[in-house]
Amino acid sequence: MEVRRVRREPILALRDLQGNILPGFRKDRQHFVFFRIEDASAARRWLASLADRISSGDEVLHAHRTWKASRMRLGREPDNAHFLFLNLALSAGGLAKLLTTAELDEFDDDAFKVGLAARSVYIGDPKTEGDPGHAASWKFGGPGKPVDLLAILASDDRPWVEEETASLVTAGDQHGLAHVHTDVGDVARSPSPGHEQFGFRDGISELAIRGRHPEPPHEFVVPRSIPKGKGFEEVRKQFATPSKRLVWPGNVLFGYPRQDPNDPTQGVATDFPAGPKWAANGSYLVYRRLRQDVEGFRRFLAETAASLQQSLGPDAPQPDKLAAMLVGRWPSGTPFIRSPGADAKIAGEAANYFGFDGPLGPPLPGDPAPPGAPDPNGRIVPLASHIRKSNPRDLGTDIGPATRTPPRLLVRRGITYADGEGPDADRGLLFVAYQSSIQNQFEFLMRTWINNPDRPEPQAGHDPILVQRPGGTALLRLAGTELRIPLPGGLVIPTGGEYFFAPSVSFFERRLRG
Amino acid sequence: MPVFEPTAGTHEFDAVPGLREAWSRFIADAFESNLYGAKDSAHSLLLRWGYSDVDLRFYNPASMPIVAGSKPANVFWPALPTSYDGDFGGKKKKLYEYLDAPQKENGVRSRVQDEYCEWVVERDASGKAVRILFTCEPPEFYDFLYRDPYGVGKAKTRALLLSLYRDRCGTPDVALKELEAGKGSKRAYDPYNSWNAKHCVHMQQGANTLFAEINIVAIAGLLRRKGQKVLTDAQALIDCGRYGEPKRQSDPKIGATINQLARENRFFTLENPVGLYMTGLNTAGWSVAGHPELDPQSLWKVRKGTPDADPARSMIVRAELVSPPGLTLSDVLIGGVPIRYGAQVAEQIQMRVGVLVSEPQAQLPPPHAIGCRDANPPVPPPAAPAPGRGNR
């Protein structure tokens, strides 16, 4: 076997990779349209014909720049700089219909090949048929409701994206596909834009894919903005901006060096492709339709706060503070560790500038809030809090030093949704995440950390937000005592989903045409 | 009265009078050599930096009573190694094939499973896995029986060694000479012997030893600094302290956890019986194809040690995954994926090491931190010994 280690960040084929992977659509309205392939030949021809319409990374980057320039010029969000993006992804079932089983077998990831429904219990979803969240009850993707193709349409212009969706469904119908389901993601259908349904600002902490533009002078695709001053050296090595941790492209995209788990500044390339040759510049896409029980969440907070009041008296947190502890952030996104008394409403990039082992580096220019204190034992932010279970940051974990964590993380592109109005409305998050290994990344996080009470930290308990099954607990270390709070489970309920592969643009141009 | 129980608290040593006491002495000596040995012990490192054993927080319970109020704590990690992940570009099947097979390293063909848990896959004529044997028994346990270092009686201890081997291998055919290597005065117990290779009797990967565990805890229990900054990061600590294997998951995590206890000024020692244990097999999401009535957990057979519903108390050192009646392990599905490799199952096994930890010692000054390289220590020794209890 040959292993090559590289330090120079590679050129990214921006014209070939789909734009929701990098840089991300970031549009207020996103439709996720699911199809089943009925006639493979017709579907293959039609999908090949869509190649020119797929929004590449290059195209989406240009669109974002144009939009930003308009905003700078106008001093407000432009209403005349709309774009409509389209991306496509195929499930293993879809690929098997369009290609050969042998080609599908070239994918190494077994989770992708068997699909999300078959892995549902494995990653912690309810195991009993009839329980909310069990795959049998899903709107799509569960047994008897397979989906082969996912089309993502995104725009800030609501009527436009609705028209295009209708037109795509009609065209699909005429070319061997059957429409199964559409999810409508809308940032406006949330407590406030950029906040998920429980009221917390979302998408603060992102992965930044290392890599350079194809054209000279080959600048970094994700710009770097960590100060150059003394003390920031280590931060600069690992972050593009305070909110964006760098990761080598091979942890998201096929065909690139992966991150050296022991040295984040180094990429590792091998001769072992994780899929067919044409998979280069593609990425696995995990899609989960997650309903959020907002009333249940509030009830859980109120009941738990009341119970803590009985045991702790005045030291007990009120429901809003308890929520911030269990999430790890205040609703504004301010990290609890930097502001444990009340929400300091830390704005901008500084909202993600913290570690659990102490400050990441010197204070950022203009950041007024004090850095957080070291908290390895979870006396400030519970070890079971959502952000600690899904990303322990600068602390070592059960899999070794902190450098091993970023290769396990995901490029998240989710968006809120809500069907209906009032307390009984079906509302939640359309979870979209890209990665180069579903087993090592999404499933690892779900099975090994979120749903395991002893990992990454012993005795921490379950992730109070994401745990599905009842019977879980979370450890709170408050006022010098240790308390285990019972978790109801099922506050976030899967109601559909599938594992997909988002191939390169050239897959549609060449492989499907060929 | 022995202080240290045999690993996993089993009663195999009861067959030979005096053996339990000898084992306890053996472990106590391992503590002593790692704490106070002349070379590279925790104490010798402190001396080189001008400090004394007052700065030790790890102690030998055979020399010092358990500190009042001590509570158990654990470090957990997965049994599936990640040391070789980078070599296979994330391609799991290649990695699993590599991990399942013995590899030649340093001139010896050996298992390379390096997370203190090793396994062997038994296959049928068609190549399907039918049984997977797992062990986290340390080689010292068997080498101790062969060498009889405390003079209990070689004939008896070697007879016990042979009897244990025959039991593990399920055959009376094992002969003592097959467990040995070398000639004449260099004749010794061979951890790479063919019976161990085939039946996974005990761990054989070079660093999967009880001594390594004790050494990591002893050395990682020293505070470290670079310049004036006390190190807290797991990677920085293992790079600085040079204990264990940095590429593993277990060693950096054990080291970082132990070091944190010392930074918090707590006394700590290893759980008795000293060992590295499997806590169990996570079969959530497993199924047996065509047999929904079968509970996959029933296929997990603990052969030595004590399973416990609480992973913090489980002490499994030998177990196997057996096929369902009339089927093979390829009929057992992990999240819908048939079992083909032992590594797939190892991924579902959690390991632990237990420690006993005191409350922070507020009456004592915090331990001094030493540097990473021991030449020309830049810090002079303290003018007078710090008050408080030494631990010897």
mmCIF file with all atom_site columns, N, CA and C in Angstrom, chain A residues 227-283:
data_model
loop_
_atom_site.group_PDB
_atom_site.id
_atom_site.type_symbol
_atom_site.label_atom_id
_atom_site.label_alt_id
_atom_site.label_comp_id
_atom_site.label_asym_id
_atom_site.label_entity_id
_atom_site.label_seq_id
_atom_site.pdbx_PDB_ins_code
_atom_site.Cartn_x
_atom_site.Cartn_y
_atom_site.Cartn_z
_atom_site.occupancy
_atom_site.B_iso_or_equiv
_atom_site.pdbx_formal_charge
_atom_site.auth_seq_id
_atom_site.auth_comp_id
_atom_site.auth_asym_id
_atom_site.auth_atom_id
_atom_site.pdbx_PDB_model_num
ATOM 1   N N  . PRO A 1 227 ? -6.955  36.090 13.137  1.00 0.00 ? 227 PRO A N  1
ATOM 2   C CA . PRO A 1 227 ? -5.932  37.131 13.223  1.00 0.00 ? 227 PRO A CA 1
ATOM 3   C C  . PRO A 1 227 ? -4.524  36.562 13.104  1.00 0.00 ? 227 PRO A C  1
ATOM 4   N N  . LYS A 1 228 ? -3.625  37.372 12.578  1.00 0.00 ? 228 LYS A N  1
ATOM 5   C CA . LYS A 1 228 ? -2.251  36.897 12.380  1.00 0.00 ? 228 LYS A CA 1
ATOM 6   C C  . LYS A 1 228 ? -1.372  37.162 13.610  1.00 0.00 ? 228 LYS A C  1
ATOM 7   N N  . GLY A 1 229 ? -1.952  37.723 14.639  1.00 0.00 ? 229 GLY A N  1
ATOM 8   C CA . GLY A 1 229 ? -1.174  38.126 15.810  1.00 0.00 ? 229 GLY A CA 1
ATOM 9   C C  . GLY A 1 229 ? -0.614  36.955 16.594  1.00 0.00 ? 229 GLY A C  1
ATOM 10  N N  . LYS A 1 230 ? 0.235   37.318 17.565  1.00 0.00 ? 230 LYS A N  1
ATOM 11  C CA . LYS A 1 230 ? 0.886   36.307 18.412  1.00 0.00 ? 230 LYS A CA 1
ATOM 12  C C  . LYS A 1 230 ? -0.172  35.579 19.257  1.00 0.00 ? 230 LYS A C  1
ATOM 13  N N  . GLY A 1 231 ? 0.020   34.299 19.399  1.00 0.00 ? 231 GLY A N  1
ATOM 14  C CA . GLY A 1 231 ? -0.903  33.514 20.207  1.00 0.00 ? 231 GLY A CA 1
ATOM 15  C C  . GLY A 1 231 ? -1.971  32.817 19.382  1.00 0.00 ? 231 GLY A C  1
ATOM 16  N N  . PHE A 1 232 ? -2.155  33.275 18.135  1.00 0.00 ? 232 PHE A N  1
ATOM 17  C CA . PHE A 1 232 ? -3.191  32.676 17.286  1.00 0.00 ? 232 PHE A CA 1
ATOM 18  C C  . PHE A 1 232 ? -2.634  31.557 16.389  1.00 0.00 ? 232 PHE A C  1
ATOM 19  N N  . GLU A 1 233 ? -1.335  31.259 16.533  1.00 0.00 ? 233 GLU A N  1
ATOM 20  C CA . GLU A 1 233 ? -0.694  30.331 15.590  1.00 0.00 ? 233 GLU A CA 1
ATOM 21  C C  . GLU A 1 233 ? -1.432  28.994 15.515  1.00 0.00 ? 233 GLU A C  1
ATOM 22  N N  . GLU A 1 234 ? -1.725  28.417 16.673  1.00 0.00 ? 234 GLU A N  1
ATOM 23  C CA . GLU A 1 234 ? -2.368  27.094 16.678  1.00 0.00 ? 234 GLU A CA 1
ATOM 24  C C  . GLU A 1 234 ? -3.800  27.185 16.161  1.00 0.00 ? 234 GLU A C  1
ATOM 25  N N  . VAL A 1 235 ? -4.494  28.279 16.489  1.00 0.00 ? 235 VAL A N  1
ATOM 26  C CA . VAL A 1 235 ? -5.873  28.444 16.015  1.00 0.00 ? 235 VAL A CA 1
ATOM 27  C C  . VAL A 1 235 ? -5.865  28.537 14.489  1.00 0.00 ? 235 VAL A C  1
ATOM 28  N N  . ARG A 1 236 ? -4.884  29.292 13.967  1.00 0.00 ? 236 ARG A N  1
ATOM 29  C CA . ARG A 1 236 ? -4.830  29.499 12.514  1.00 0.00 ? 236 ARG A CA 1
ATOM 30  C C  . ARG A 1 236 ? -4.586  28.198 11.771  1.00 0.00 ? 236 ARG A C  1
ATOM 31  N N  . LYS A 1 237 ? -3.872  27.285 12.408  1.00 0.00 ? 237 LYS A N  1
ATOM 32  C CA . LYS A 1 237 ? -3.595  25.995 11.751  1.00 0.00 ? 237 LYS A CA 1
ATOM 33  C C  . LYS A 1 237 ? -4.865  25.166 11.592  1.00 0.00 ? 237 LYS A C  1
ATOM 34  N N  . GLN A 1 238 ? -5.822  25.371 12.470  1.00 0.00 ? 238 GLN A N  1
ATOM 35  C CA . GLN A 1 238 ? -6.967  24.450 12.504  1.00 0.00 ? 238 GLN A CA 1
ATOM 36  C C  . GLN A 1 238 ? -8.305  25.075 12.140  1.00 0.00 ? 238 GLN A C  1
ATOM 37  N N  . PHE A 1 239 ? -8.334  26.404 12.030  1.00 0.00 ? 239 PHE A N  1
ATOM 38  C CA . PHE A 1 239 ? -9.606  27.062 11.734  1.00 0.00 ? 239 PHE A CA 1
ATOM 39  C C  . PHE A 1 239 ? -9.447  28.006 10.542  1.00 0.00 ? 239 PHE A C  1
ATOM 40  N N  . ALA A 1 240 ? -10.498 28.065 9.695   1.00 0.00 ? 240 ALA A N  1
ATOM 41  C CA . ALA A 1 240 ? -10.526 29.073 8.642   1.00 0.00 ? 240 ALA A CA 1
ATOM 42  C C  . ALA A 1 240 ? -10.983 30.391 9.250   1.00 0.00 ? 240 ALA A C  1
ATOM 43  N N  . THR A 1 241 ? -12.060 30.322 10.011  1.00 0.00 ? 241 THR A N  1
ATOM 44  C CA . THR A 1 241 ? -12.562 31.458 10.778  1.00 0.00 ? 241 THR A CA 1
ATOM 45  C C  . THR A 1 241 ? -12.900 30.868 12.153  1.00 0.00 ? 241 THR A C  1
ATOM 46  N N  . PRO A 1 242 ? -13.186 31.701 13.135  1.00 0.00 ? 242 PRO A N  1
ATOM 47  C CA . PRO A 1 242 ? -13.492 31.116 14.452  1.00 0.00 ? 242 PRO A CA 1
ATOM 48  C C  . PRO A 1 242 ? -14.661 30.129 14.416  1.00 0.00 ? 242 PRO A C  1
ATOM 49  N N  . SER A 1 243 ? -15.572 30.308 13.471  1.00 0.00 ? 243 SER A N  1
ATOM 50  C CA . SER A 1 243 ? -16.718 29.399 13.451  1.00 0.00 ? 243 SER A CA 1
ATOM 51  C C  . SER A 1 243 ? -16.503 28.213 12.514  1.00 0.00 ? 243 SER A C  1
ATOM 52  N N  . LYS A 1 244 ? -15.400 28.201 11.783  1.00 0.00 ? 244 LYS A N  1
ATOM 53  C CA . LYS A 1 244 ? -15.217 27.146 10.781  1.00 0.00 ? 244 LYS A CA 1
ATOM 54  C C  . LYS A 1 244 ? -13.915 26.392 11.005  1.00 0.00 ? 244 LYS A C  1
ATOM 55  N N  . ARG A 1 245 ? -14.060 25.175 11.474  1.00 0.00 ? 245 ARG A N  1
ATOM 56  C CA . ARG A 1 245 ? -12.885 24.323 11.670  1.00 0.00 ? 245 ARG A CA 1
ATOM 57  C C  . ARG A 1 245 ? -12.505 23.682 10.344  1.00 0.00 ? 245 ARG A C  1
ATOM 58  N N  . LEU A 1 246 ? -11.231 23.731 10.037  1.00 0.00 ? 246 LEU A N  1
ATOM 59  C CA . LEU A 1 246 ? -10.758 23.183 8.761   1.00 0.00 ? 246 LEU A CA 1
ATOM 60  C C  . LEU A 1 246 ? -10.716 21.666 8.790   1.00 0.00 ? 246 LEU A C  1
ATOM 61  N N  . VAL A 1 247 ? -11.052 21.084 7.646   1.00 0.00 ? 247 VAL A N  1
ATOM 62  C CA . VAL A 1 247 ? -10.924 19.641 7.516   1.00 0.00 ? 247 VAL A CA 1
ATOM 63  C C  . VAL A 1 247 ? -10.443 19.351 6.098   1.00 0.00 ? 247 VAL A C  1
ATOM 64  N N  . TRP A 1 248 ? -9.625  18.345 5.947   1.00 0.00 ? 248 TRP A N  1
ATOM 65  C CA . TRP A 1 248 ? -9.113  18.005 4.615   1.00 0.00 ? 248 TRP A CA 1
ATOM 66  C C  . TRP A 1 248 ? -10.266 17.503 3.742   1.00 0.00 ? 248 TRP A C  1
ATOM 67  N N  . PRO A 1 249 ? -10.222 17.817 2.456   1.00 0.00 ? 249 PRO A N  1
ATOM 68  C CA . PRO A 1 249 ? -11.392 17.554 1.604   1.00 0.00 ? 249 PRO A CA 1
ATOM 69  C C  . PRO A 1 249 ? -11.794 16.086 1.524   1.00 0.00 ? 249 PRO A C  1
ATOM 70  N N  . GLY A 1 250 ? -10.822 15.183 1.710   1.00 0.00 ? 250 GLY A N  1
ATOM 71  C CA . GLY A 1 250 ? -11.146 13.753 1.615   1.00 0.00 ? 250 GLY A CA 1
ATOM 72  C C  . GLY A 1 250 ? -12.112 13.280 2.679   1.00 0.00 ? 250 GLY A C  1
ATOM 73  N N  . ASN A 1 251 ? -12.331 14.065 3.716   1.00 0.00 ? 251 ASN A N  1
ATOM 74  C CA . ASN A 1 251 ? -13.317 13.674 4.727   1.00 0.00 ? 251 ASN A CA 1
ATOM 75  C C  . ASN A 1 251 ? -14.730 14.069 4.332   1.00 0.00 ? 251 ASN A C  1
ATOM 76  N N  . VAL A 1 252 ? -14.834 14.774 3.209   1.00 0.00 ? 252 VAL A N  1
ATOM 77  C CA . VAL A 1 252 ? -16.152 15.149 2.703   1.00 0.00 ? 252 VAL A CA 1
ATOM 78  C C  . VAL A 1 252 ? -16.331 14.663 1.263   1.00 0.00 ? 252 VAL A C  1
ATOM 79  N N  . LEU A 1 253 ? -15.285 14.838 0.477   1.00 0.00 ? 253 LEU A N  1
ATOM 80  C CA . LEU A 1 253 ? -15.374 14.536 -0.955  1.00 0.00 ? 253 LEU A CA 1
ATOM 81  C C  . LEU A 1 253 ? -14.557 13.299 -1.306  1.00 0.00 ? 253 LEU A C  1
ATOM 82  N N  . PHE A 1 254 ? -15.044 12.535 -2.250  1.00 0.00 ? 254 PHE A N  1
ATOM 83  C CA . PHE A 1 254 ? -14.284 11.397 -2.754  1.00 0.00 ? 254 PHE A CA 1
ATOM 84  C C  . PHE A 1 254 ? -13.149 11.920 -3.642  1.00 0.00 ? 254 PHE A C  1
ATOM 85  N N  . GLY A 1 255 ? -11.998 11.257 -3.548  1.00 0.00 ? 255 GLY A N  1
ATOM 86  C CA . GLY A 1 255 ? -10.907 11.553 -4.473  1.00 0.00 ? 255 GLY A CA 1
ATOM 87  C C  . GLY A 1 255 ? -9.878  12.546 -3.965  1.00 0.00 ? 255 GLY A C  1
ATOM 88  N N  . TYR A 1 256 ? -9.927  12.900 -2.695  1.00 0.00 ? 256 TYR A N  1
ATOM 89  C CA . TYR A 1 256 ? -8.974  13.877 -2.152  1.00 0.00 ? 256 TYR A CA 1
ATOM 90  C C  . TYR A 1 256 ? -8.302  13.309 -0.899  1.00 0.00 ? 256 TYR A C  1
ATOM 91  N N  . PRO A 1 257 ? -7.172  13.930 -0.514  1.00 0.00 ? 257 PRO A N  1
ATOM 92  C CA . PRO A 1 257 ? -6.526  13.461 0.732   1.00 0.00 ? 257 PRO A CA 1
ATOM 93  C C  . PRO A 1 257 ? -7.433  13.658 1.938   1.00 0.00 ? 257 PRO A C  1
ATOM 94  N N  . ARG A 1 258 ? -7.400  12.659 2.810   1.00 0.00 ? 258 ARG A N  1
ATOM 95  C CA . ARG A 1 258 ? -8.145  12.755 4.068   1.00 0.00 ? 258 ARG A CA 1
ATOM 96  C C  . ARG A 1 258 ? -7.265  13.381 5.140   1.00 0.00 ? 258 ARG A C  1
ATOM 97  N N  . GLN A 1 259 ? -7.904  13.770 6.208   1.00 0.00 ? 259 GLN A N  1
ATOM 98  C CA . GLN A 1 259 ? -7.155  14.384 7.299   1.00 0.00 ? 259 GLN A CA 1
ATOM 99  C C  . GLN A 1 259 ? -6.368  13.327 8.063   1.00 0.00 ? 259 GLN A C  1
ATOM 100 N N  . ASP A 1 260 ? -5.103  13.633 8.329   1.00 0.00 ? 260 ASP A N  1
ATOM 101 C CA . ASP A 1 260 ? -4.322  12.780 9.211   1.00 0.00 ? 260 ASP A CA 1
ATOM 102 C C  . ASP A 1 260 ? -4.933  12.905 10.609  1.00 0.00 ? 260 ASP A C  1
ATOM 103 N N  . PRO A 1 261 ? -5.414  11.801 11.176  1.00 0.00 ? 261 PRO A N  1
ATOM 104 C CA . PRO A 1 261 ? -6.105  11.919 12.466  1.00 0.00 ? 261 PRO A CA 1
ATOM 105 C C  . PRO A 1 261 ? -5.216  12.426 13.589  1.00 0.00 ? 261 PRO A C  1
ATOM 106 N N  . ASN A 1 262 ? -3.897  12.347 13.388  1.00 0.00 ? 262 ASN A N  1
ATOM 107 C CA . ASN A 1 262 ? -2.998  12.801 14.453  1.00 0.00 ? 262 ASN A CA 1
ATOM 108 C C  . ASN A 1 262 ? -2.348  14.147 14.147  1.00 0.00 ? 262 ASN A C  1
ATOM 109 N N  . ASP A 1 263 ? -2.579  14.669 12.951  1.00 0.00 ? 263 ASP A N  1
ATOM 110 C CA . ASP A 1 263 ? -1.987  15.952 12.588  1.00 0.00 ? 263 ASP A CA 1
ATOM 111 C C  . ASP A 1 263 ? -2.931  16.663 11.618  1.00 0.00 ? 263 ASP A C  1
ATOM 112 N N  . PRO A 1 264 ? -3.737  17.573 12.154  1.00 0.00 ? 264 PRO A N  1
ATOM 113 C CA . PRO A 1 264 ? -4.765  18.191 11.305  1.00 0.00 ? 264 PRO A CA 1
ATOM 114 C C  . PRO A 1 264 ? -4.209  19.065 10.189  1.00 0.00 ? 264 PRO A C  1
ATOM 115 N N  . THR A 1 265 ? -2.924  19.373 10.231  1.00 0.00 ? 265 THR A N  1
ATOM 116 C CA . THR A 1 265 ? -2.361  20.203 9.165   1.00 0.00 ? 265 THR A CA 1
ATOM 117 C C  . THR A 1 265 ? -1.907  19.351 7.987   1.00 0.00 ? 265 THR A C  1
ATOM 118 N N  . GLN A 1 266 ? -2.065  18.061 8.098   1.00 0.00 ? 266 GLN A N  1
ATOM 119 C CA . GLN A 1 266 ? -1.542  17.146 7.092   1.00 0.00 ? 266 GLN A CA 1
ATOM 120 C C  . GLN A 1 266 ? -2.651  16.299 6.481   1.00 0.00 ? 266 GLN A C  1
ATOM 121 N N  . GLY A 1 267 ? -2.608  16.138 5.163   1.00 0.00 ? 267 GLY A N  1
ATOM 122 C CA . GLY A 1 267 ? -3.547  15.254 4.490   1.00 0.00 ? 267 GLY A CA 1
ATOM 123 C C  . GLY A 1 267 ? -2.887  13.920 4.176   1.00 0.00 ? 267 GLY A C  1
ATOM 124 N N  . VAL A 1 268 ? -3.694  12.879 4.048   1.00 0.00 ? 268 VAL A N  1
ATOM 125 C CA . VAL A 1 268 ? -3.182  11.544 3.753   1.00 0.00 ? 268 VAL A CA 1
ATOM 126 C C  . VAL A 1 268 ? -3.915  11.008 2.529   1.00 0.00 ? 268 VAL A C  1
ATOM 127 N N  . ALA A 1 269 ? -3.141  10.615 1.528   1.00 0.00 ? 269 ALA A N  1
ATOM 128 C CA . ALA A 1 269 ? -3.735  10.030 0.324   1.00 0.00 ? 269 ALA A CA 1
ATOM 129 C C  . ALA A 1 269 ? -3.267  8.588  0.206   1.00 0.00 ? 269 ALA A C  1
ATOM 130 N N  . THR A 1 270 ? -4.169  7.712  -0.216  1.00 0.00 ? 270 THR A N  1
ATOM 131 C CA . THR A 1 270 ? -3.813  6.301  -0.377  1.00 0.00 ? 270 THR A CA 1
ATOM 132 C C  . THR A 1 270 ? -4.300  5.809  -1.735  1.00 0.00 ? 270 THR A C  1
ATOM 133 N N  . ASP A 1 271 ? -3.942  4.588  -2.028  1.00 0.00 ? 271 ASP A N  1
ATOM 134 C CA . ASP A 1 271 ? -4.379  3.984  -3.296  1.00 0.00 ? 271 ASP A CA 1
ATOM 135 C C  . ASP A 1 271 ? -5.692  3.236  -3.142  1.00 0.00 ? 271 ASP A C  1
ATOM 136 N N  . PHE A 1 272 ? -6.365  3.438  -2.047  1.00 0.00 ? 272 PHE A N  1
ATOM 137 C CA . PHE A 1 272 ? -7.613  2.704  -1.829  1.00 0.00 ? 272 PHE A CA 1
ATOM 138 C C  . PHE A 1 272 ? -8.817  3.627  -2.009  1.00 0.00 ? 272 PHE A C  1
ATOM 139 N N  . PRO A 1 273 ? -9.400  3.641  -3.200  1.00 0.00 ? 273 PRO A N  1
ATOM 140 C CA . PRO A 1 273 ? -10.581 4.486  -3.376  1.00 0.00 ? 273 PRO A CA 1
ATOM 141 C C  . PRO A 1 273 ? -11.753 3.903  -2.601  1.00 0.00 ? 273 PRO A C  1
ATOM 142 N N  . ALA A 1 274 ? -12.590 4.764  -2.073  1.00 0.00 ? 274 ALA A N  1
ATOM 143 C CA . ALA A 1 274 ? -13.729 4.297  -1.278  1.00 0.00 ? 274 ALA A CA 1
ATOM 144 C C  . ALA A 1 274 ? -14.964 4.096  -2.143  1.00 0.00 ? 274 ALA A C  1
ATOM 145 N N  . GLY A 1 275 ? -14.764 4.131  -3.462  1.00 0.00 ? 275 GLY A N  1
ATOM 146 C CA . GLY A 1 275 ? -15.897 3.931  -4.366  1.00 0.00 ? 275 GLY A CA 1
ATOM 147 C C  . GLY A 1 275 ? -15.411 3.832  -5.796  1.00 0.00 ? 275 GLY A C  1
ATOM 148 N N  . PRO A 1 276 ? -16.336 3.774  -6.751  1.00 0.00 ? 276 PRO A N  1
ATOM 149 C CA . PRO A 1 276 ? -15.937 3.700  -8.158  1.00 0.00 ? 276 PRO A CA 1
ATOM 150 C C  . PRO A 1 276 ? -15.173 4.955  -8.591  1.00 0.00 ? 276 PRO A C  1
ATOM 151 N N  . LYS A 1 277 ? -14.466 4.846  -9.706  1.00 0.00 ? 277 LYS A N  1
ATOM 152 C CA . LYS A 1 277 ? -13.666 5.987  -10.177 1.00 0.00 ? 277 LYS A CA 1
ATOM 153 C C  . LYS A 1 277 ? -14.524 7.236  -10.371 1.00 0.00 ? 277 LYS A C  1
ATOM 154 N N  . TRP A 1 278 ? -15.738 7.023  -10.911 1.00 0.00 ? 278 TRP A N  1
ATOM 155 C CA . TRP A 1 278 ? -16.579 8.176  -11.202 1.00 0.00 ? 278 TRP A CA 1
ATOM 156 C C  . TRP A 1 278 ? -17.110 8.858  -9.946  1.00 0.00 ? 278 TRP A C  1
ATOM 157 N N  . ALA A 1 279 ? -16.845 8.254  -8.786  1.00 0.00 ? 279 ALA A N  1
ATOM 158 C CA . ALA A 1 279 ? -17.344 8.862  -7.542  1.00 0.00 ? 279 ALA A CA 1
ATOM 159 C C  . ALA A 1 279 ? -16.514 10.080 -7.120  1.00 0.00 ? 279 ALA A C  1
ATOM 160 N N  . ALA A 1 280 ? -15.344 10.300 -7.758  1.00 0.00 ? 280 ALA A N  1
ATOM 161 C CA . ALA A 1 280 ? -14.511 11.457 -7.393  1.00 0.00 ? 280 ALA A CA 1
ATOM 162 C C  . ALA A 1 280 ? -15.338 12.735 -7.467  1.00 0.00 ? 280 ALA A C  1
ATOM 163 N N  . ASN A 1 281 ? -15.118 13.597 -6.526  1.00 0.00 ? 281 ASN A N  1
ATOM 164 C CA . ASN A 1 281 ? -15.838 14.873 -6.377  1.00 0.00 ? 281 ASN A CA 1
ATOM 165 C C  . ASN A 1 281 ? -17.274 14.705 -5.886  1.00 0.00 ? 281 ASN A C  1
ATOM 166 N N  . GLY A 1 282 ? -17.632 13.484 -5.541  1.00 0.00 ? 282 GLY A N  1
ATOM 167 C CA . GLY A 1 282 ? -18.950 13.244 -4.960  1.00 0.00 ? 282 GLY A CA 1
ATOM 168 C C  . GLY A 1 282 ? -18.860 13.156 -3.450  1.00 0.00 ? 282 GLY A C  1
ATOM 169 N N  . SER A 1 283 ? -20.018 13.042 -2.831  1.00 0.00 ? 283 SER A N  1
ATOM 170 C CA . SER A 1 283 ? -20.066 12.997 -1.366  1.00 0.00 ? 283 SER A CA 1
ATOM 171 C C  . SER A 1 283 ? -21.337 12.276 -0.935  1.00 0.00 ? 283 SER A C  1
#
